[in-house]
Coordinates of C-alpha atoms in Angstrom, one line a residue:
M1 CA -5.6 8.3 -6.1
I2 CA -5.3 9.7 -2.3
F3 CA -4.0 8.2 0.5
I4 CA -0.4 6.0 -0.8
I5 CA 1.3 4.7 2.0
F6 CA 5.0 5.7 2.5
S7 CA 8.0 3.5 1.4
L8 CA 11.5 4.1 1.7
V9 CA 12.8 4.5 -2.4
G10 CA 10.3 14.5 -6.2
C11 CA 9.8 15.7 -9.3
N12 CA 11.5 16.6 -12.3
K13 CA 11.1 17.6 -15.7
S14 CA 12.9 15.0 -17.7
S15 CA 10.8 12.6 -19.6
N16 CA 11.4 9.6 -20.5
K17 CA 10.8 6.8 -23.4
I18 CA 10.2 4.0 -21.8
H19 CA 8.3 1.7 -24.3
S20 CA 9.2 0.5 -27.6
E21 CA 8.5 -1.4 -30.2
V22 CA 6.5 -4.3 -30.8
K23 CA 9.0 -7.3 -32.2
K24 CA 8.8 -10.6 -31.6
T25 CA 7.0 -12.1 -28.5
D26 CA 6.8 -15.1 -26.4
L27 CA 4.3 -17.5 -27.1
K28 CA 2.5 -17.3 -23.7
Q29 CA 1.7 -14.1 -22.6
Y30 CA 1.8 -13.9 -18.4
L31 CA 2.9 -11.2 -16.2
S32 CA 3.4 -11.2 -12.1
I33 CA 3.0 -7.9 -10.2
E34 CA 2.3 -6.4 -6.6
L35 CA 0.6 -4.0 -4.6
E36 CA 1.2 -3.6 -1.0
G37 CA -2.2 -3.8 -0.2
E38 CA -5.7 -4.7 -1.2
P39 CA -8.0 -2.5 -3.0
K40 CA -10.4 -1.6 -0.3
T41 CA -13.6 -1.6 -3.7
L42 CA -13.5 -1.7 -7.4
D43 CA -16.8 0.7 -6.9
Q44 CA -15.9 3.6 -8.8
S45 CA -17.6 6.1 -6.5
K46 CA -16.4 4.8 -3.3
T47 CA -13.0 4.1 -4.0
S48 CA -9.9 6.3 -2.5
D49 CA -7.0 4.2 -2.3
S50 CA -3.9 4.1 -5.2
Y51 CA -4.2 -0.1 -5.4
S52 CA -7.9 0.3 -6.7
S53 CA -6.9 2.9 -9.1
Q54 CA -4.4 0.8 -10.1
I55 CA -6.9 -2.0 -11.0
L56 CA -9.8 0.1 -12.3
Y57 CA -7.4 2.1 -14.8
E58 CA -6.7 -1.8 -16.3
V59 CA -10.2 -2.8 -16.6
N60 CA -12.3 -0.2 -17.4
E61 CA -12.4 2.4 -20.0
A62 CA -13.1 6.1 -19.2
L63 CA -13.4 8.6 -22.2
T64 CA -9.8 9.6 -22.8
R65 CA -6.7 8.0 -21.9
S66 CA -3.2 8.8 -20.4
E67 CA -0.5 7.6 -22.2
V68 CA 3.2 8.5 -23.0
D69 CA 3.6 8.6 -26.4
E70 CA 7.0 7.4 -28.4
N71 CA 8.8 10.3 -28.0
G72 CA 8.5 10.6 -23.7
K73 CA 5.7 13.0 -23.6
N74 CA 2.5 12.5 -21.7
I75 CA -0.6 12.5 -23.9
V76 CA -4.5 12.1 -24.1
K77 CA -5.5 9.6 -26.1
P78 CA -9.3 9.1 -27.3
A79 CA -10.8 6.5 -25.4
G80 CA -14.0 5.5 -24.4
A81 CA -15.1 8.1 -27.0
E82 CA -13.5 7.7 -30.4
S83 CA -14.0 11.6 -31.3
W84 CA -15.1 14.7 -29.8
E85 CA -15.9 17.7 -30.7
V86 CA -16.2 21.8 -27.8
S87 CA -18.6 25.1 -28.7
S88 CA -17.0 27.8 -29.9
D89 CA -17.2 29.3 -25.7
R90 CA -15.5 26.1 -24.7
L91 CA -19.0 25.4 -22.5
K92 CA -20.6 22.3 -24.4
W93 CA -19.0 18.9 -25.1
T94 CA -19.9 15.8 -27.3
F95 CA -18.7 12.6 -27.4
H96 CA -19.2 10.1 -29.7
L97 CA -18.5 7.1 -28.4
R98 CA -16.9 3.0 -29.5
D99 CA -18.4 0.3 -30.0
N100 CA -16.3 -1.1 -26.7
K101 CA -19.1 -4.2 -25.0
W102 CA -18.0 -4.9 -21.3
S103 CA -17.3 -8.8 -20.5
D104 CA -20.6 -10.3 -20.3
G105 CA -21.1 -9.4 -23.6
K106 CA -23.6 -6.0 -23.1
K107 CA -23.2 -2.9 -25.8
V108 CA -21.3 0.4 -23.2
T109 CA -23.9 3.3 -23.9
A110 CA -23.6 6.9 -23.2
E111 CA -26.5 6.1 -20.6
D112 CA -23.4 3.8 -18.8
Y113 CA -20.9 6.9 -18.9
E114 CA -23.6 9.2 -18.1
Y115 CA -25.0 6.9 -14.7
G116 CA -21.5 7.5 -13.6
I117 CA -20.6 10.8 -13.6
K118 CA -23.6 11.7 -11.8
R119 CA -23.0 8.9 -9.2
N120 CA -19.7 9.7 -8.4
L121 CA -21.8 13.6 -7.8
D122 CA -24.4 11.5 -5.8
P123 CA -24.2 13.1 -1.8
E124 CA -25.9 9.9 -0.9
I125 CA -22.6 8.3 -2.3
N126 CA -20.5 10.8 -0.2
S127 CA -17.7 10.5 -2.5
Q128 CA -14.6 11.6 -1.8
N129 CA -13.5 12.5 -5.8
A130 CA -17.0 14.1 -6.3
F131 CA -14.7 17.6 -5.9
L132 CA -12.6 16.8 -9.1
L133 CA -16.4 16.6 -11.5
Y134 CA -17.8 20.4 -10.0
P135 CA -16.6 22.0 -13.5
I136 CA -19.8 20.2 -14.8
K137 CA -22.8 22.5 -14.6
G138 CA -24.7 21.7 -11.8
A139 CA -22.4 19.3 -10.5
R140 CA -21.5 21.4 -7.1
N141 CA -25.3 22.1 -6.7
F142 CA -26.0 18.6 -7.1
T143 CA -23.3 16.9 -4.5
E144 CA -24.3 19.9 -1.6
S145 CA -27.2 19.9 -1.2
D146 CA -30.3 17.5 -0.6
K147 CA -30.9 14.9 -3.6
T148 CA -33.6 15.1 -5.9
V149 CA -34.2 13.9 -9.5
S150 CA -35.3 17.5 -10.9
K151 CA -31.8 18.5 -9.5
S152 CA -30.4 15.6 -10.7
E153 CA -31.6 16.5 -13.8
Q154 CA -30.1 20.1 -13.8
I155 CA -26.7 18.5 -14.2
G156 CA -24.8 19.0 -17.7
I157 CA -24.4 16.0 -18.5
K158 CA -26.9 13.5 -21.2
A159 CA -26.9 10.9 -23.1
V160 CA -28.4 12.5 -26.5
D161 CA -28.3 8.6 -27.9
E162 CA -27.0 5.6 -26.9
K163 CA -23.3 6.4 -28.3
T164 CA -23.7 10.6 -27.9
L165 CA -22.8 12.2 -24.7
E166 CA -22.9 15.4 -24.4
I167 CA -21.1 17.1 -21.1
V168 CA -21.6 21.3 -20.1
L169 CA -19.2 23.2 -17.7
E170 CA -20.1 25.7 -15.6
A171 CA -16.8 27.6 -17.2
P172 CA -14.1 27.0 -19.9
C173 CA -12.2 24.5 -18.4
A174 CA -8.1 24.3 -19.2
Y175 CA -8.0 20.4 -18.2
F176 CA -10.9 18.8 -19.3
L177 CA -9.9 16.4 -21.1
D178 CA -7.2 15.3 -19.4
L179 CA -10.0 14.8 -16.5
A180 CA -11.8 12.7 -18.6
S181 CA -9.7 10.1 -18.2
Y182 CA -9.8 9.3 -14.8
Q183 CA -11.8 7.1 -12.9
V184 CA -14.8 9.5 -11.8
M185 CA -15.2 9.8 -16.1
Q186 CA -15.7 5.7 -16.4
P187 CA -18.5 4.0 -17.4
Q188 CA -20.9 2.0 -14.4
R189 CA -23.4 -0.7 -14.7
K190 CA -26.5 1.1 -13.3
D191 CA -27.7 -3.0 -12.9
L192 CA -25.2 -4.4 -11.4
I193 CA -25.2 -1.8 -8.7
E194 CA -29.1 -1.7 -8.1
K195 CA -29.4 -5.6 -7.9
F196 CA -26.1 -6.3 -5.4
G197 CA -26.2 -3.3 -3.3
N198 CA -23.8 -2.3 -1.2
K199 CA -21.1 -5.4 -2.4
Y200 CA -21.0 -4.6 -5.3
G201 CA -17.1 -3.5 -5.5
K202 CA -15.9 -5.9 -3.4
E203 CA -16.8 -9.6 -4.8
L204 CA -16.1 -10.4 -8.4
D205 CA -19.4 -11.8 -8.6
T206 CA -20.9 -8.2 -9.0
M207 CA -18.7 -6.3 -11.7
A208 CA -18.4 -6.6 -15.2
F209 CA -15.5 -4.8 -17.2
C210 CA -15.1 -2.5 -20.3
G211 CA -11.4 -2.4 -20.1
P212 CA -7.8 -3.7 -21.3
F213 CA -9.0 -6.8 -19.2
S214 CA -11.2 -8.5 -16.9
I215 CA -10.9 -10.0 -13.5
S216 CA -11.2 -13.8 -13.1
K217 CA -9.6 -14.5 -10.0
W218 CA -9.8 -12.3 -6.0
T219 CA -8.3 -13.7 -3.3
H220 CA -8.6 -11.0 -0.4
N221 CA -5.5 -10.3 1.0
K222 CA -3.5 -12.6 -1.2
E223 CA -3.6 -12.2 -5.1
M224 CA -6.3 -11.4 -7.8
E225 CA -5.7 -12.5 -11.7
L226 CA -6.7 -10.3 -14.7
I227 CA -7.2 -11.7 -18.2
K228 CA -7.5 -10.9 -21.9
N229 CA -10.8 -9.0 -22.1
K230 CA -12.3 -10.6 -25.7
S231 CA -15.1 -8.1 -25.5
Y232 CA -12.6 -5.0 -24.8
W233 CA -12.7 -2.3 -28.7
D234 CA -9.0 -2.4 -28.6
N235 CA -8.5 -6.0 -27.6
K236 CA -5.7 -6.1 -30.6
A237 CA -3.1 -3.9 -28.6
V238 CA -3.2 -6.2 -25.1
K239 CA -1.0 -9.0 -26.2
L240 CA -0.8 -10.9 -22.3
E241 CA -3.2 -13.1 -21.4
K242 CA -3.0 -13.2 -17.9
I243 CA -1.6 -10.9 -15.1
L244 CA -0.7 -12.0 -11.7
V245 CA -1.6 -9.3 -9.1
K246 CA 0.3 -10.6 -5.5
L247 CA -1.8 -8.3 -2.7
G248 CA 0.1 -7.1 0.4
G249 CA 3.0 -7.6 -0.5
E250 CA 6.1 -5.8 1.9
D251 CA 9.7 -6.1 -0.5
S252 CA 9.2 -6.1 -3.6
L253 CA 13.0 -6.1 -4.6
N254 CA 13.4 -9.3 -3.0
S255 CA 9.7 -10.4 -4.8
L256 CA 11.5 -9.4 -8.1
L257 CA 14.6 -11.4 -7.5
N258 CA 13.8 -14.5 -6.5
G259 CA 11.7 -14.4 -10.1
S260 CA 7.7 -14.3 -7.9
I261 CA 7.2 -11.2 -9.8
D262 CA 8.5 -9.5 -13.4
L263 CA 8.6 -5.7 -12.2
A264 CA 7.8 -3.8 -9.1
K265 CA 8.4 0.3 -8.4
D266 CA 8.6 3.0 -5.6
V267 CA 11.7 0.2 -5.1
N268 CA 15.2 2.4 -2.7
L269 CA 17.3 3.6 -4.9
E270 CA 20.2 2.0 -1.7
Y271 CA 18.3 -0.9 -2.6
S272 CA 18.3 -1.0 -5.7
K273 CA 22.4 -0.7 -6.1
T274 CA 23.0 -4.3 -4.5
I275 CA 21.6 -5.6 -8.2
G276 CA 24.3 -7.7 -8.7
K277 CA 25.2 -6.9 -13.4
N278 CA 23.8 -10.2 -14.4
E279 CA 20.6 -10.6 -12.8
K280 CA 19.2 -8.9 -15.8
V281 CA 17.2 -5.6 -14.6
D282 CA 16.6 -2.7 -15.9
I283 CA 15.6 0.6 -13.8
I284 CA 13.6 3.2 -14.9
K285 CA 13.1 6.6 -13.0
L286 CA 10.7 8.8 -14.4
P287 CA 9.0 11.8 -12.6
E288 CA 6.3 12.3 -10.2
P289 CA 3.7 14.5 -9.7
S290 CA 3.9 13.6 -5.9
V291 CA 5.0 15.4 -2.6
N292 CA 5.1 14.0 0.9
F293 CA 3.4 16.4 3.3
E294 CA 2.4 16.5 7.0
L295 CA -1.1 17.0 8.0
Y296 CA -2.7 18.9 10.9
N297 CA -5.8 18.6 12.5
Q298 CA -7.1 21.7 13.0
N299 CA -10.3 20.3 15.0
N300 CA -7.9 19.7 18.0
K301 CA -6.4 22.7 20.1
L302 CA -2.8 22.3 19.6
F303 CA -3.0 22.7 16.1
S304 CA -6.0 25.4 15.6
N305 CA -3.3 28.0 16.5
S306 CA -1.4 29.1 13.0
K307 CA 1.5 29.8 15.1
I308 CA 2.6 26.2 15.7
R309 CA 1.8 24.5 12.4
K310 CA 3.9 27.0 11.9
A311 CA 6.7 26.1 14.3
F312 CA 6.3 22.4 13.1
S313 CA 6.8 23.2 9.2
L314 CA 9.9 25.5 9.9
A315 CA 11.3 22.7 12.9
L316 CA 11.5 20.6 9.2
D317 CA 14.7 20.8 7.7
R318 CA 13.5 19.6 4.4
E319 CA 17.2 19.7 3.2
E320 CA 18.5 17.2 5.5
I321 CA 15.1 14.9 5.1
S322 CA 15.9 14.8 1.8
K323 CA 19.4 14.5 2.1
S324 CA 19.2 11.2 4.9
L325 CA 16.3 10.1 4.7
W326 CA 15.7 10.1 1.0
K327 CA 19.1 9.8 0.2
G328 CA 18.3 12.6 -2.6
V329 CA 16.5 10.5 -4.5
Y330 CA 13.2 13.0 -3.6
T331 CA 14.2 17.4 -3.9
P332 CA 13.0 19.2 -0.8
A333 CA 10.3 20.9 -1.0
Y334 CA 9.4 24.8 -0.3
G335 CA 6.3 24.9 -1.3
W336 CA 3.1 21.9 -2.3
I337 CA 3.1 22.4 -6.3
P338 CA 5.4 20.0 -7.8
P339 CA 7.8 21.2 -10.4
C340 CA 7.0 18.8 -12.9
I341 CA 3.4 20.3 -12.7
R342 CA 2.2 22.4 -15.4
I343 CA 0.0 25.5 -16.3
G344 CA -0.4 25.6 -20.2
D345 CA 2.4 24.7 -21.4
V346 CA 5.2 25.6 -18.7
Y347 CA 6.1 24.6 -15.3
F348 CA 4.2 26.3 -12.3
R349 CA 7.1 26.7 -10.1
D350 CA 9.2 28.2 -12.8
K351 CA 6.7 30.4 -14.0
V352 CA 5.5 32.0 -10.9
N353 CA 9.4 31.7 -9.3
F354 CA 8.6 31.7 -6.0
E355 CA 8.9 28.8 -3.1
P356 CA 6.3 30.2 0.0
I357 CA 7.9 28.2 2.6
K358 CA 11.2 29.5 2.5
S359 CA 9.5 33.3 2.8
M360 CA 9.1 31.7 5.9
K361 CA 12.8 30.7 7.2
S362 CA 12.7 34.3 9.2
E363 CA 11.0 33.2 11.6
E364 CA 12.0 30.8 14.3
A365 CA 10.5 27.4 14.7
K366 CA 10.3 27.3 18.9
K367 CA 9.5 30.9 19.3
L368 CA 6.5 30.7 17.7
L369 CA 5.4 27.4 19.2
I370 CA 5.8 29.1 22.7
E371 CA 3.7 32.0 21.5
G372 CA 0.9 29.6 20.0
L373 CA 1.1 27.6 23.4
K374 CA 0.2 31.1 25.7
E375 CA -2.2 32.5 23.5
L376 CA -4.3 28.7 23.2
G377 CA -3.7 30.0 26.9
M378 CA -1.5 26.3 27.6
D379 CA 1.3 26.3 29.0
G380 CA 4.4 28.1 27.0
D381 CA 6.6 24.9 28.5
P382 CA 7.8 22.8 24.5
G383 CA 8.6 20.0 27.1
K384 CA 4.9 19.7 28.2
V385 CA 3.0 18.7 24.5
T386 CA 2.8 15.8 24.0
V387 CA 1.5 15.2 19.9
N388 CA -0.1 11.8 18.2
Y389 CA 2.1 10.8 15.4
L390 CA -0.2 8.9 12.9
Q391 CA 1.8 6.9 10.9
S392 CA 0.3 4.5 7.6
G393 CA 2.0 1.0 8.0
T394 CA 3.8 -1.2 10.9
D395 CA 7.3 -2.5 9.7
I396 CA 11.1 -1.5 9.9
K397 CA 10.5 0.6 6.7
Q398 CA 7.6 2.6 8.3
K399 CA 9.4 2.9 11.7
D400 CA 12.2 4.3 10.1
I401 CA 11.0 7.0 8.4
A402 CA 8.7 7.7 11.7
D403 CA 11.8 8.0 13.7
F404 CA 13.9 10.4 12.0
F405 CA 10.7 12.7 12.1
Q406 CA 10.1 11.8 15.9
K407 CA 14.3 12.6 16.6
M408 CA 14.0 16.0 14.3
Y409 CA 10.5 17.5 15.5
S410 CA 12.2 16.9 19.3
K411 CA 15.1 18.6 18.6
N412 CA 14.1 21.5 16.9
L413 CA 10.5 22.3 19.1
G414 CA 11.4 20.1 22.5
V415 CA 8.6 18.6 22.0
N416 CA 7.2 14.9 22.7
I417 CA 5.7 12.9 19.6
K418 CA 3.7 9.7 20.2
V419 CA 3.9 7.4 17.1
E420 CA 0.3 5.4 16.2
Y421 CA 1.2 2.9 14.0
V422 CA -1.7 1.4 11.4
D423 CA -2.0 -0.5 8.8
Y424 CA -3.1 1.1 6.2
D425 CA -7.7 0.5 6.2
L426 CA -7.2 2.1 9.1
F427 CA -4.7 4.8 8.4
S428 CA -6.9 5.9 5.2
K429 CA -10.3 5.2 8.1
K430 CA -9.2 7.8 10.5
I431 CA -7.7 10.1 8.2
I432 CA -11.0 10.4 6.7
S433 CA -13.2 10.1 9.4
G434 CA -10.5 13.6 11.3
D435 CA -9.1 11.2 13.9
Y436 CA -5.5 12.1 13.7
Q437 CA -3.4 14.7 15.1
M438 CA -1.2 14.7 13.0
A439 CA -0.2 12.4 10.3
S440 CA 2.3 12.0 7.2
V441 CA 0.7 11.3 4.0
I442 CA 1.3 11.5 0.3
W443 CA -0.5 13.2 -2.7
R444 CA -0.4 12.3 -6.3
G445 CA -2.7 14.8 -8.2
D446 CA -5.3 13.2 -10.6
Y447 CA -4.5 15.7 -13.8
N448 CA -1.8 18.2 -15.2
D449 CA -2.4 21.3 -13.6
P450 CA -2.2 23.5 -10.2
S451 CA -6.1 22.6 -9.6
A452 CA -5.5 19.6 -8.5
Y453 CA -3.5 19.7 -6.1
L454 CA -5.5 23.5 -5.0
N455 CA -9.2 22.4 -5.2
M456 CA -9.2 19.7 -2.6
W457 CA -8.8 22.3 0.7
V458 CA -11.3 24.6 -1.1
K459 CA -14.1 24.0 1.8
D460 CA -16.6 21.2 1.7
T461 CA -14.8 19.2 -0.9
K462 CA -14.6 16.3 2.0
L463 CA -11.6 14.8 0.6
I464 CA -8.9 15.0 4.2
P465 CA -10.7 17.1 6.8
T466 CA -8.4 19.5 8.2
G467 CA -11.4 21.4 9.6
W468 CA -10.2 24.8 8.1
S469 CA -11.5 26.9 5.9
S470 CA -10.5 30.2 4.2
D471 CA -13.3 32.6 2.2
E472 CA -10.3 33.5 0.9
Y473 CA -8.1 30.4 -0.5
D474 CA -11.8 29.3 -1.7
S475 CA -12.5 32.7 -3.7
L476 CA -9.1 32.4 -5.6
I477 CA -9.3 28.9 -6.7
R478 CA -12.9 29.2 -7.7
K479 CA -11.8 32.7 -10.1
A480 CA -8.8 30.3 -11.5
N481 CA -11.0 27.9 -12.3
T482 CA -13.1 29.8 -14.5
M483 CA -10.2 31.0 -16.2
G484 CA -10.2 28.6 -19.4
D485 CA -6.6 30.3 -20.9
N486 CA -3.4 29.2 -19.3
K487 CA -1.6 32.0 -20.2
N488 CA -4.2 34.4 -18.2
E489 CA -1.9 35.7 -16.0
D490 CA -4.5 36.1 -13.5
R491 CA -4.7 32.6 -12.8
I492 CA -1.8 31.9 -12.4
K493 CA -1.5 35.0 -9.9
N494 CA -4.4 32.8 -7.9
F495 CA -2.7 29.7 -7.9
K496 CA 0.0 31.5 -6.7
E497 CA -1.8 33.0 -4.0
A498 CA -4.1 30.5 -3.0
E499 CA -0.2 27.8 -2.3
N500 CA 1.2 30.8 -0.4
I501 CA -2.1 30.4 2.3
L502 CA -2.1 26.9 2.0
V503 CA 1.7 26.1 3.2
A504 CA 2.9 29.0 4.7
K505 CA 0.8 32.1 5.2
E506 CA -1.6 29.6 6.9
A507 CA 0.4 26.4 7.7
V508 CA -3.0 23.8 7.1
I509 CA -0.3 21.3 5.5
S510 CA 4.1 21.2 5.9
P511 CA 4.9 19.9 2.1
T512 CA 8.1 18.0 3.1
V513 CA 9.7 16.8 -0.6
Y514 CA 8.8 15.8 -3.8
R515 CA 9.1 12.7 -5.3
N516 CA 10.7 10.6 -8.3
K517 CA 9.2 7.3 -9.6
Q518 CA 11.5 3.9 -10.2
I519 CA 10.7 1.1 -11.8
L520 CA 12.1 -2.3 -12.2
K521 CA 11.5 -4.7 -14.4
R522 CA 13.1 -7.8 -15.9
E523 CA 14.2 -6.9 -18.9
Y524 CA 12.0 -9.0 -21.3
V525 CA 9.3 -7.2 -19.9
K526 CA 8.6 -4.7 -23.1
N527 CA 6.1 -1.8 -24.1
I528 CA 6.2 -0.7 -20.5
M529 CA 4.6 2.8 -20.2
A530 CA 4.3 4.7 -17.1
P531 CA 2.0 8.2 -17.5
A532 CA 2.7 10.9 -15.7
F533 CA -1.6 10.8 -14.4
G534 CA -3.4 7.5 -14.4
P535 CA -1.9 4.3 -13.2
D536 CA 1.1 4.2 -11.7
I537 CA 2.1 1.2 -14.4
E538 CA 0.0 0.8 -17.6
L539 CA -0.3 -2.3 -18.4
K540 CA -2.4 -2.4 -21.7
Y541 CA 0.7 -2.7 -24.2
V542 CA 3.6 -4.6 -22.2
Y543 CA 4.4 -8.0 -23.7
T544 CA 7.2 -10.6 -22.9
N545 CA 10.1 -11.4 -25.0
G546 CA 13.0 -13.4 -23.7
R547 CA 11.7 -14.8 -20.5
E548 CA 13.5 -18.3 -19.8

């Protein structure tokens, strides 16, 4: 999931046990939730937003599934594949599929997985998530070259038979099973995609589903209804018969308190303090592998200069941002990779013991800005600089955030900041097309490894266009990605050096705070699961007990 709207609501290393044993259940099993926006598309190869991803995880089944065990530990469980083997050189993975069916009764086959994974790599589709599949043999070459049938056949993915999928990697991949749970590893229906073309994924009648739920209604920009998928292989584990998903809500706390929804996420801690003791609401606080950051477009003359980018990064008082804007809920970010991200059995931040942005602290922001302006042949007076600052969202919460940063930049650099407020869809389009100068964005990794945060800045990934590329950076990342052992000190060293280039030496982006997730739910909502990677809230095992 790529772009997430800022909402006034870090990452810690604690683990939380938040699902419990099923004991009693209400006779009628249903749930109401709310998404802040409309899924742009449910075509796995064309989506990039968190709203689409939340739905896709519930209605489809990748090879594996990210879950949380009884002790609160994040794990990867067999899903579409019931078992697998890996060769001694850790290059060839053989997945054995379950007996599963699509919601229209057709069998889910290895060919569906092969087609779906290869379609994500199709250069004509231009999927923003294609780069995630580059560990697969031939994947990068196919995506970055002209499409031909012969090159497609050279990709290391093959349906051996109806229930056996073989995937061959370029090099051992330490996080491959985690990656196998992501939506790029979900099966896709070739017959439906060819039948409906560009309409596929945008209208209900163009799709079939193979996950815990299927979609029964979709009223655009209003609501979506999910129902239990009777064809799903593990349907006995699914207790909810219906989920009503309200689309476009802006005040999830009030919706929760007035009874229109049963659970809400990303509710501000300050707001949650207003909840009365008689409200019968549980508050769950969890680590979230995501980071807020400032993004600079280097195709713009001003931000083509590294000194100016460094100046804008140093102008941000991260301690003050954490304390005043986020009320201490989010923690200051002096690196790009969040504290809860592991490299093998250890946390990356603990292992490297280095905060790259702190290494720039001795440099003066305003002085760097003036030097950079002169290097560009521009007037050295910061007061004559006006920066267009793109913000996602138009409500009061987003304006409070933008106003805070606007004042901080103006105070510490003396520049003029012009804020442009746009809705989420337009924000995404502007970022992807490079139609921005500076923007506030949130990134959440797709799997538990530093590469989930560093691969995206390699040249030609096409994920978030910045106009920046570095052969040195690319080399470090590619070398690290060919090292299949997480205990390899060179792998750790390469990631450390690459992160330093990204946020300190080149200041391509400026991390501001690490985030934490907060879920509020009615007491009668049971068995909630919130894996660090995968859907924000896993609904497969949820049930209710005690709803009045």
